[in-house]
Tab-separated table of C-alpha atoms in Angstrom:
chain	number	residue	atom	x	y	z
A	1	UNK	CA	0.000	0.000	0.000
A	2	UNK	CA	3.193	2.251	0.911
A	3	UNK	CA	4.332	2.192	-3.157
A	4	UNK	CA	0.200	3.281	-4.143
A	5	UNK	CA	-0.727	6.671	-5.475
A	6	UNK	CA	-4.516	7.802	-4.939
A	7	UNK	CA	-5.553	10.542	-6.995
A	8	UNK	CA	-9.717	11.224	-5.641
A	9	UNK	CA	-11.517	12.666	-8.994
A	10	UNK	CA	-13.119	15.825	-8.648
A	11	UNK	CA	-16.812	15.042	-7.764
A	12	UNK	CA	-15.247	13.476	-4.822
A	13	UNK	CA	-12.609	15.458	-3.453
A	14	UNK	CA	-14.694	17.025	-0.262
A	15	UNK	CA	-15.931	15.904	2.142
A	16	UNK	CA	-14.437	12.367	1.818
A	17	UNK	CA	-13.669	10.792	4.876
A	18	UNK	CA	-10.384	10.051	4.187
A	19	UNK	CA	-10.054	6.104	5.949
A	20	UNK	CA	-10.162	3.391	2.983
A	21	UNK	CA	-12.786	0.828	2.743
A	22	UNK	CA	-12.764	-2.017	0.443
A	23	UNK	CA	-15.776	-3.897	-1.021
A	24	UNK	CA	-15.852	-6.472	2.093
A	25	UNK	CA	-16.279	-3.244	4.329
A	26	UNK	CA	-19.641	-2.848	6.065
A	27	UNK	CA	-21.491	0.637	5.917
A	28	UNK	CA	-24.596	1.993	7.894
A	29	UNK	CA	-26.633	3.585	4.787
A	30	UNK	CA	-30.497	3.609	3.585
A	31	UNK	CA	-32.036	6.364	1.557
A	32	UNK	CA	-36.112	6.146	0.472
A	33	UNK	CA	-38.520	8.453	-0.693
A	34	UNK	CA	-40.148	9.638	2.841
A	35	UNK	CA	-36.847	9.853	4.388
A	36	UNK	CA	-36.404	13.379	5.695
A	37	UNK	CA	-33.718	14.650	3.952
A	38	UNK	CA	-35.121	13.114	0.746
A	39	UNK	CA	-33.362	14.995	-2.600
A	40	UNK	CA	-31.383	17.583	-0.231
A	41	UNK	CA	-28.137	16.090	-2.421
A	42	UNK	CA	-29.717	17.005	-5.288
A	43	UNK	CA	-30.747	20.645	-4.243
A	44	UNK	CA	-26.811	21.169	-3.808
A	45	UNK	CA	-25.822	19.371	-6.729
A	46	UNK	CA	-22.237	19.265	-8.132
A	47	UNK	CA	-22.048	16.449	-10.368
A	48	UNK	CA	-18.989	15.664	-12.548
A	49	UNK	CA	-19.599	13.593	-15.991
A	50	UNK	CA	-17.252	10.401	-17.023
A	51	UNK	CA	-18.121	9.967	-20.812
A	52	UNK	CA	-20.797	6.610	-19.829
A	53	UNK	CA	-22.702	8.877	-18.220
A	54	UNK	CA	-22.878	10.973	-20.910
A	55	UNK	CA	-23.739	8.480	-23.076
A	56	UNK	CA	-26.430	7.035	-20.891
A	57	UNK	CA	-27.822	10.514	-20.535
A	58	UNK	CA	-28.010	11.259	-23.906
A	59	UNK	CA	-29.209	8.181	-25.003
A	60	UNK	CA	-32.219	8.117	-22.519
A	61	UNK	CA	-33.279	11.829	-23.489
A	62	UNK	CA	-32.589	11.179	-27.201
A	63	UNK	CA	-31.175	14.139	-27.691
A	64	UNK	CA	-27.741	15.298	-29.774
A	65	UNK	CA	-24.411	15.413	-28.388
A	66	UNK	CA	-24.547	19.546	-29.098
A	67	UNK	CA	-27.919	19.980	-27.533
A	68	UNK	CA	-26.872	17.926	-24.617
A	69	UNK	CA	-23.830	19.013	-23.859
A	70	UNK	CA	-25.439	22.853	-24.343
A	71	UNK	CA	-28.931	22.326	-22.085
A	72	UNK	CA	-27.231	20.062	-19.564
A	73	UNK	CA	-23.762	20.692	-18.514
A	74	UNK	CA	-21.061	23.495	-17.716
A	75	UNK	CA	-17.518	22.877	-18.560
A	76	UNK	CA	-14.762	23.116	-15.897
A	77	UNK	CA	-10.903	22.706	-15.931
A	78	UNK	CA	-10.156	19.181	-14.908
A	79	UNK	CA	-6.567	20.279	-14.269
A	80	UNK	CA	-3.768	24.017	-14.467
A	81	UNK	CA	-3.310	22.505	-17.788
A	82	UNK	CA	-6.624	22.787	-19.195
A	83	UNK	CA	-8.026	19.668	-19.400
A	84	UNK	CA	-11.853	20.041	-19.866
A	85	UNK	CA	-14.324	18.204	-18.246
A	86	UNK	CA	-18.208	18.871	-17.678
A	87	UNK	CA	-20.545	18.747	-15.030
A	88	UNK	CA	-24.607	18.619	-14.603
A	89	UNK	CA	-26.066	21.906	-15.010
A	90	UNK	CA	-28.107	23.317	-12.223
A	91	UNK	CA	-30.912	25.880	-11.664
A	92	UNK	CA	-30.023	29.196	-10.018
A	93	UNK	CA	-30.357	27.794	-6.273
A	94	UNK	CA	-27.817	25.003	-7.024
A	95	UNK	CA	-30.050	22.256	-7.992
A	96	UNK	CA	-29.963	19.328	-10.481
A	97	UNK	CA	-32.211	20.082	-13.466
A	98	UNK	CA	-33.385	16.886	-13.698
A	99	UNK	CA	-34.463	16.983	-9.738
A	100	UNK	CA	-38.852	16.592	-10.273
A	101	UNK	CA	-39.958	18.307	-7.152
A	102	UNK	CA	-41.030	15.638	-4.411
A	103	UNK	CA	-40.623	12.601	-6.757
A	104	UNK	CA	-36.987	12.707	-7.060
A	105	UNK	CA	-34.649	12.029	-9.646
A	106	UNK	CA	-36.766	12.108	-13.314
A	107	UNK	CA	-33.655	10.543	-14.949
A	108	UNK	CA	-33.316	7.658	-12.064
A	109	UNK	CA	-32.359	4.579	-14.269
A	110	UNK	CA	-30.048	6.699	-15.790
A	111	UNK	CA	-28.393	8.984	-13.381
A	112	UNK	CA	-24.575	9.244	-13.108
A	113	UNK	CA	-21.863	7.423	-10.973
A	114	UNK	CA	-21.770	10.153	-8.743
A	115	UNK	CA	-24.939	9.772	-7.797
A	116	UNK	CA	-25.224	6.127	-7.890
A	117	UNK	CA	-22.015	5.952	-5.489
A	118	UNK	CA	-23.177	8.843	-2.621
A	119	UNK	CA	-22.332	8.717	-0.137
A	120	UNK	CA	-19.177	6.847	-1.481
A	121	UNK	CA	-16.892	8.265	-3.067
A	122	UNK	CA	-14.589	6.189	-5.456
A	123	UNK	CA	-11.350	6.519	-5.203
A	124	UNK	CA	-8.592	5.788	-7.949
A	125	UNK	CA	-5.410	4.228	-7.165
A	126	UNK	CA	-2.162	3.351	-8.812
A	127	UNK	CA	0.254	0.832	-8.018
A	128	UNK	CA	4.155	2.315	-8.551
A	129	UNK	CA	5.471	2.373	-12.201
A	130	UNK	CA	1.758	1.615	-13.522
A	131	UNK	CA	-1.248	4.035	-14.494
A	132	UNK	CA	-3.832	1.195	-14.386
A	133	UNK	CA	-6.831	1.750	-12.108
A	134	UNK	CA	-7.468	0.164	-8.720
A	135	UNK	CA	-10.549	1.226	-7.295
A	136	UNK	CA	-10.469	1.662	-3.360
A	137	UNK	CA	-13.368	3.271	-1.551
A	138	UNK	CA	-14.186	6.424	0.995
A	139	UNK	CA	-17.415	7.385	2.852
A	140	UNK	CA	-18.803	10.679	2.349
A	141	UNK	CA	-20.708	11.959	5.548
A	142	UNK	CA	-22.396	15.321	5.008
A	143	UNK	CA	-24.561	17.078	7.546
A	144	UNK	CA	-27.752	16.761	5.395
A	145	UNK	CA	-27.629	13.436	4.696
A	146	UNK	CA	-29.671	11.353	7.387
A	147	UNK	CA	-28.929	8.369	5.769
A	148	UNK	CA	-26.523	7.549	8.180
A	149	UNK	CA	-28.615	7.270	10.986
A	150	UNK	CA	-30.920	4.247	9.059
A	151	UNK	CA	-30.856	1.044	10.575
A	152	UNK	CA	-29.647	-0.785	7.672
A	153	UNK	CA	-26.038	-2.450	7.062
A	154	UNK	CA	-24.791	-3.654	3.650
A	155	UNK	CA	-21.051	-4.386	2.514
A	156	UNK	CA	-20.003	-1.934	-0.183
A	157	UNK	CA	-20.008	-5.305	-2.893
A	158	UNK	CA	-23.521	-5.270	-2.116
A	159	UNK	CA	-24.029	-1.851	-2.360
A	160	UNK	CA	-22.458	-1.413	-5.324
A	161	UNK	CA	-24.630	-3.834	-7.196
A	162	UNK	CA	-27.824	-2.629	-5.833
A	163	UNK	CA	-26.814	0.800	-7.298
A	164	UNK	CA	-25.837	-0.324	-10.975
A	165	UNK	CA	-22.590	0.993	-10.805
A	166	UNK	CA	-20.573	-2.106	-12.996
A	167	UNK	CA	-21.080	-1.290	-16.004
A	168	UNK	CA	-20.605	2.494	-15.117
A	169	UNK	CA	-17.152	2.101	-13.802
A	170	UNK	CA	-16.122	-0.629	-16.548
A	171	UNK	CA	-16.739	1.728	-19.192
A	172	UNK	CA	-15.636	4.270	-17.600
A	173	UNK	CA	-12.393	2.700	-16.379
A	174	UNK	CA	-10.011	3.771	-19.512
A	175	UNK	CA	-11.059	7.236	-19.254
A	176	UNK	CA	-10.602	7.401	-15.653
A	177	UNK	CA	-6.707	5.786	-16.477
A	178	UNK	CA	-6.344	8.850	-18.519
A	179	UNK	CA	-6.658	11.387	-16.063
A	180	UNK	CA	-4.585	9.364	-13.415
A	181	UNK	CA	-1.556	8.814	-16.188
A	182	UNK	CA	-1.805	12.877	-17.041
A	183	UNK	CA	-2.495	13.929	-12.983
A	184	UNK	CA	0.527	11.250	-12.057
A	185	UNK	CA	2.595	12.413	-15.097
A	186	UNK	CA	3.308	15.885	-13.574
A	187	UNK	CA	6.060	18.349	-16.078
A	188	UNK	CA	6.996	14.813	-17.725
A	189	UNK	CA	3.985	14.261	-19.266
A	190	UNK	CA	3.524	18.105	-20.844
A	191	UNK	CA	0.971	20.634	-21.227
A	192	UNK	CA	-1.448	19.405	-24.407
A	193	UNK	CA	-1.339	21.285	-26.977
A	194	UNK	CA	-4.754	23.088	-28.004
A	195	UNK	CA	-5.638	20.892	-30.882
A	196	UNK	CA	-5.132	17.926	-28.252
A	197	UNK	CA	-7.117	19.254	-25.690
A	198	UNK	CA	-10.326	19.808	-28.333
A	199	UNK	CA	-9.782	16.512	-28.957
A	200	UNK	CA	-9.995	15.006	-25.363
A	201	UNK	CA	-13.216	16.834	-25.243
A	202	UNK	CA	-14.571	15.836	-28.326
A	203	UNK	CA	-14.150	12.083	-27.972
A	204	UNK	CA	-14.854	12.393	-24.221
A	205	UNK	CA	-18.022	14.153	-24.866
A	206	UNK	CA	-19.529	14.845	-28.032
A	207	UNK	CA	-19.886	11.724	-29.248
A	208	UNK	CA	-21.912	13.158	-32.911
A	209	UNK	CA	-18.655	15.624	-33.999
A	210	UNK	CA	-16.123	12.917	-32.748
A	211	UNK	CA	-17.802	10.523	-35.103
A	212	UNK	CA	-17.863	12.869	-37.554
A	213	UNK	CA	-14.203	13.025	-37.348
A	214	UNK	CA	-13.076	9.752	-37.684
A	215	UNK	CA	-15.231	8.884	-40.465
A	216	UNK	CA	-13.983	11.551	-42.237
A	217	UNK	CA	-11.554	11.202	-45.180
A	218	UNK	CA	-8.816	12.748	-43.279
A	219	UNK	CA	-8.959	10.632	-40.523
A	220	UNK	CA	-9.533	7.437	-42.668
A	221	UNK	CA	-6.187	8.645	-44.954
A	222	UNK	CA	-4.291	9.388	-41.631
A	223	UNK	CA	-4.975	5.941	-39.599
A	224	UNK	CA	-5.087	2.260	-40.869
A	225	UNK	CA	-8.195	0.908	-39.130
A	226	UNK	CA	-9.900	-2.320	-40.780
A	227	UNK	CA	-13.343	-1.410	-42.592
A	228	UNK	CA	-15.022	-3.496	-39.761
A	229	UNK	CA	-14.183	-0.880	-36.842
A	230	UNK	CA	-15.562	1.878	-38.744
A	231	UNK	CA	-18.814	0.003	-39.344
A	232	UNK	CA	-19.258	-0.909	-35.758
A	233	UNK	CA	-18.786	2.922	-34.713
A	234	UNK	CA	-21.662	3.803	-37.060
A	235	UNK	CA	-24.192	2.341	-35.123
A	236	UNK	CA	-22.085	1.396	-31.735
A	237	UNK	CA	-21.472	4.459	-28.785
A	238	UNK	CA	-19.592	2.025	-26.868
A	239	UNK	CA	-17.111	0.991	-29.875
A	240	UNK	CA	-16.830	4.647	-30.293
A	241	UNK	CA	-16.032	5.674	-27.080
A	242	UNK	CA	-13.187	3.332	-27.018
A	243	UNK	CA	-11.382	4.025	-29.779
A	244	UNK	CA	-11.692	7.864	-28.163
A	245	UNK	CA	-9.977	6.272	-25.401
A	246	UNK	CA	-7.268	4.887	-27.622
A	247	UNK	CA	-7.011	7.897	-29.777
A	248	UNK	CA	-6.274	10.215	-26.575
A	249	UNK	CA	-3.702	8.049	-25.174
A	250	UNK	CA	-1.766	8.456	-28.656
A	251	UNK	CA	-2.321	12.122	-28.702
A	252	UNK	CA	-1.468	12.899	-25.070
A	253	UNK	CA	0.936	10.591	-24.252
A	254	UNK	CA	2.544	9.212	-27.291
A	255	UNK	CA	1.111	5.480	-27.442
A	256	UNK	CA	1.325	4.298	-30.507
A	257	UNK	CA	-2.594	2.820	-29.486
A	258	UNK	CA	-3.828	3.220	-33.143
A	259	UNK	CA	-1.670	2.227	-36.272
A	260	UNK	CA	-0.950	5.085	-39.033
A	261	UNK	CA	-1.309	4.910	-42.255
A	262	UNK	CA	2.234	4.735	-44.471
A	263	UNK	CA	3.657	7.668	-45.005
A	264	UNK	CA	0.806	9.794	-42.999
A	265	UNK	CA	3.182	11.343	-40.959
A	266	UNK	CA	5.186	12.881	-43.622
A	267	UNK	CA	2.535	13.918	-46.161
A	268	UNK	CA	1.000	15.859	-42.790
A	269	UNK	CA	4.267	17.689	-41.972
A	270	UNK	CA	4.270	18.591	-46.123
A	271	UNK	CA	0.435	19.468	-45.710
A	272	UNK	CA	0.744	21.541	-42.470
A	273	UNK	CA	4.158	23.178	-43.132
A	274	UNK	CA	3.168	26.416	-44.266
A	275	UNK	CA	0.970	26.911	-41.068
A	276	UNK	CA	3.537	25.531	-38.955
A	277	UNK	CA	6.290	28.183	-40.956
A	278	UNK	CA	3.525	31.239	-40.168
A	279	UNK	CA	2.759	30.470	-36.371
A	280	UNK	CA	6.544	30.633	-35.833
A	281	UNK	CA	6.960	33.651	-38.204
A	282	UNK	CA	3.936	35.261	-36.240
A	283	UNK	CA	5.497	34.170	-32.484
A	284	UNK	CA	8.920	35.510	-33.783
A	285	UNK	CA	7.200	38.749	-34.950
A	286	UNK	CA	5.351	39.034	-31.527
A	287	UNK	CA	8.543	38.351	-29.626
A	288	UNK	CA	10.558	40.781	-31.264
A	289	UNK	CA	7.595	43.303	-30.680
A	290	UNK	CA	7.228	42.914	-27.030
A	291	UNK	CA	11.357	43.171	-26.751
A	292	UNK	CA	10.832	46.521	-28.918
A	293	UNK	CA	8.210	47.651	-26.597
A	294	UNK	CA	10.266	46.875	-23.024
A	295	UNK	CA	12.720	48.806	-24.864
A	296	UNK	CA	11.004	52.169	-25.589
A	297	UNK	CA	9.820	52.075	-21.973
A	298	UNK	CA	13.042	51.648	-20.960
A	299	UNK	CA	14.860	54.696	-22.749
């Protein structure tokens, strides 16, 4: 345990309780409708969005990625580099927009981890000289909740599976590996450039322009990927949101996760090398203007 990192995401970084649990541990935790407290988390809501929930959100309210994303969530900085990520949108008074007065949640079925998990939070761990994702638990005790106080003990296994979370944190596993690796990675891994940060948000999020994307001719002439993949992401939002996961691991970090096409790499130096030869041009331009300016105020 001494060689482990934990890195707590966001939506779970206060008020944690910061002692471990594992799923053998045993908590004291029942919430009903009639309970007093009933929806006070969601009248304080601050609800961060892995890309499943996303998908699972979208899907149930058949809506577009853009009309989603715009209606329902507010981005944030994940990170001081800039790494966007998105959370539920709330009304004026801090509450979930999908929160249906006194009969709760009107997107229940479908609601996100976080709100499967309260009051756990989920914590991510990494064993030394590895990014991959153990999950280790904490309990989240807030004054509101009375939840607590419920006769009622269940281990957190058991929890877990009455709350659906699974397939939530399977498919959201590789994404959550992605922001441990850059959050562990520190100066080595590099601030992303801009092009690489639209893209972690684009294949994290919206799922209609990333799709877009890599059925485009560009992307098709740029990465050797058998017909069959591109077939399954047609129709497939899972299939789709893993190859995002694969894509951002070769843009952030380097991987080579996704195989290029022959000679891609130099025909898109060739193709980009005037706008690389201007943005220098322009920062050498800038530079030299600034150095003019220091000058005159100098003198």
């Amino acid at each position: 345990m001494s060689d482990g990192k934990f890195d707590i995401p966001e939506q779970f970084a206060s008020p944690a309780v910061p002692s471990l649990l594992t799923e053998d541990s045993v908590i004291n935790f029942k919430c009903y409708k009639g309970i007093s407290c009933f929806n006070a988390c969601c009248k304080n809501a601050d609800v961060t969005l892995a890309p499943y929930d996303v998908y699972r959100l979208q899907k149930r309210l058949k809506m577009s990625s853009a009309d989603f994303l715009k209606q329902h969530t507010v981005p944030f900085q994940i990170d001081a580099d800039g790494v966007p990520g998105i959370k539920l949108r709330t009304d004026n008074g801090g509450a979930c927009l999908f929160l249906d007065g006194d009969n709760g949640c009107s997107v229940y079925e479908d609601r996100p981890t976080v709100c499967r998990y309260y009051p756990v939070a989920l914590l991510n761990m990494r064993e030394k000289d590895t990014y991959e994702a153990k999950q280790q638990y904490s309990l989240v005790k807030e004054e509101h909740c009375k939840g607590h106080d419920e006769s009622r003990q269940i281990t957190l296994r058991d929890y877990r599976q009455e709350q659906g979370v699974e397939d939530y944190d399977e498919h959201n596993r590789a994404w959550y590996e992605l922001i441990l690796k850059k959050k562990s990675g520190g100066p080595g891994v590099g601030k992303p450039n801009e092009m690489s940060l639209q893209l972690f948000f684009m294949a994290s999020f919206n799922f209609d322009m990333f799709r877009k994307f890599v059925m485009s001719d560009n992307f098709k002439a740029t990465y050797n990927l058998p017909e069959e993949t591109y077939q399954q992401i047609v129709e497939d939002d899972l299939a789709l949101i893993d190859l995002g996961n694969r894509l951002m691991r070769q843009a952030l970090f380097g991987e080579k996760t996704i195989p290029e096409q022959s000679g891609a790499w130099e025909k898109r130096v060739e193709t980009r090398k005037d706008v690389w030869e201007a943005r220098a041009k322009a920062e050498v331009e800038a530079r030299n203007a600034k150095v003019d300016e220091q000058m005159r105020d100098e003198t």
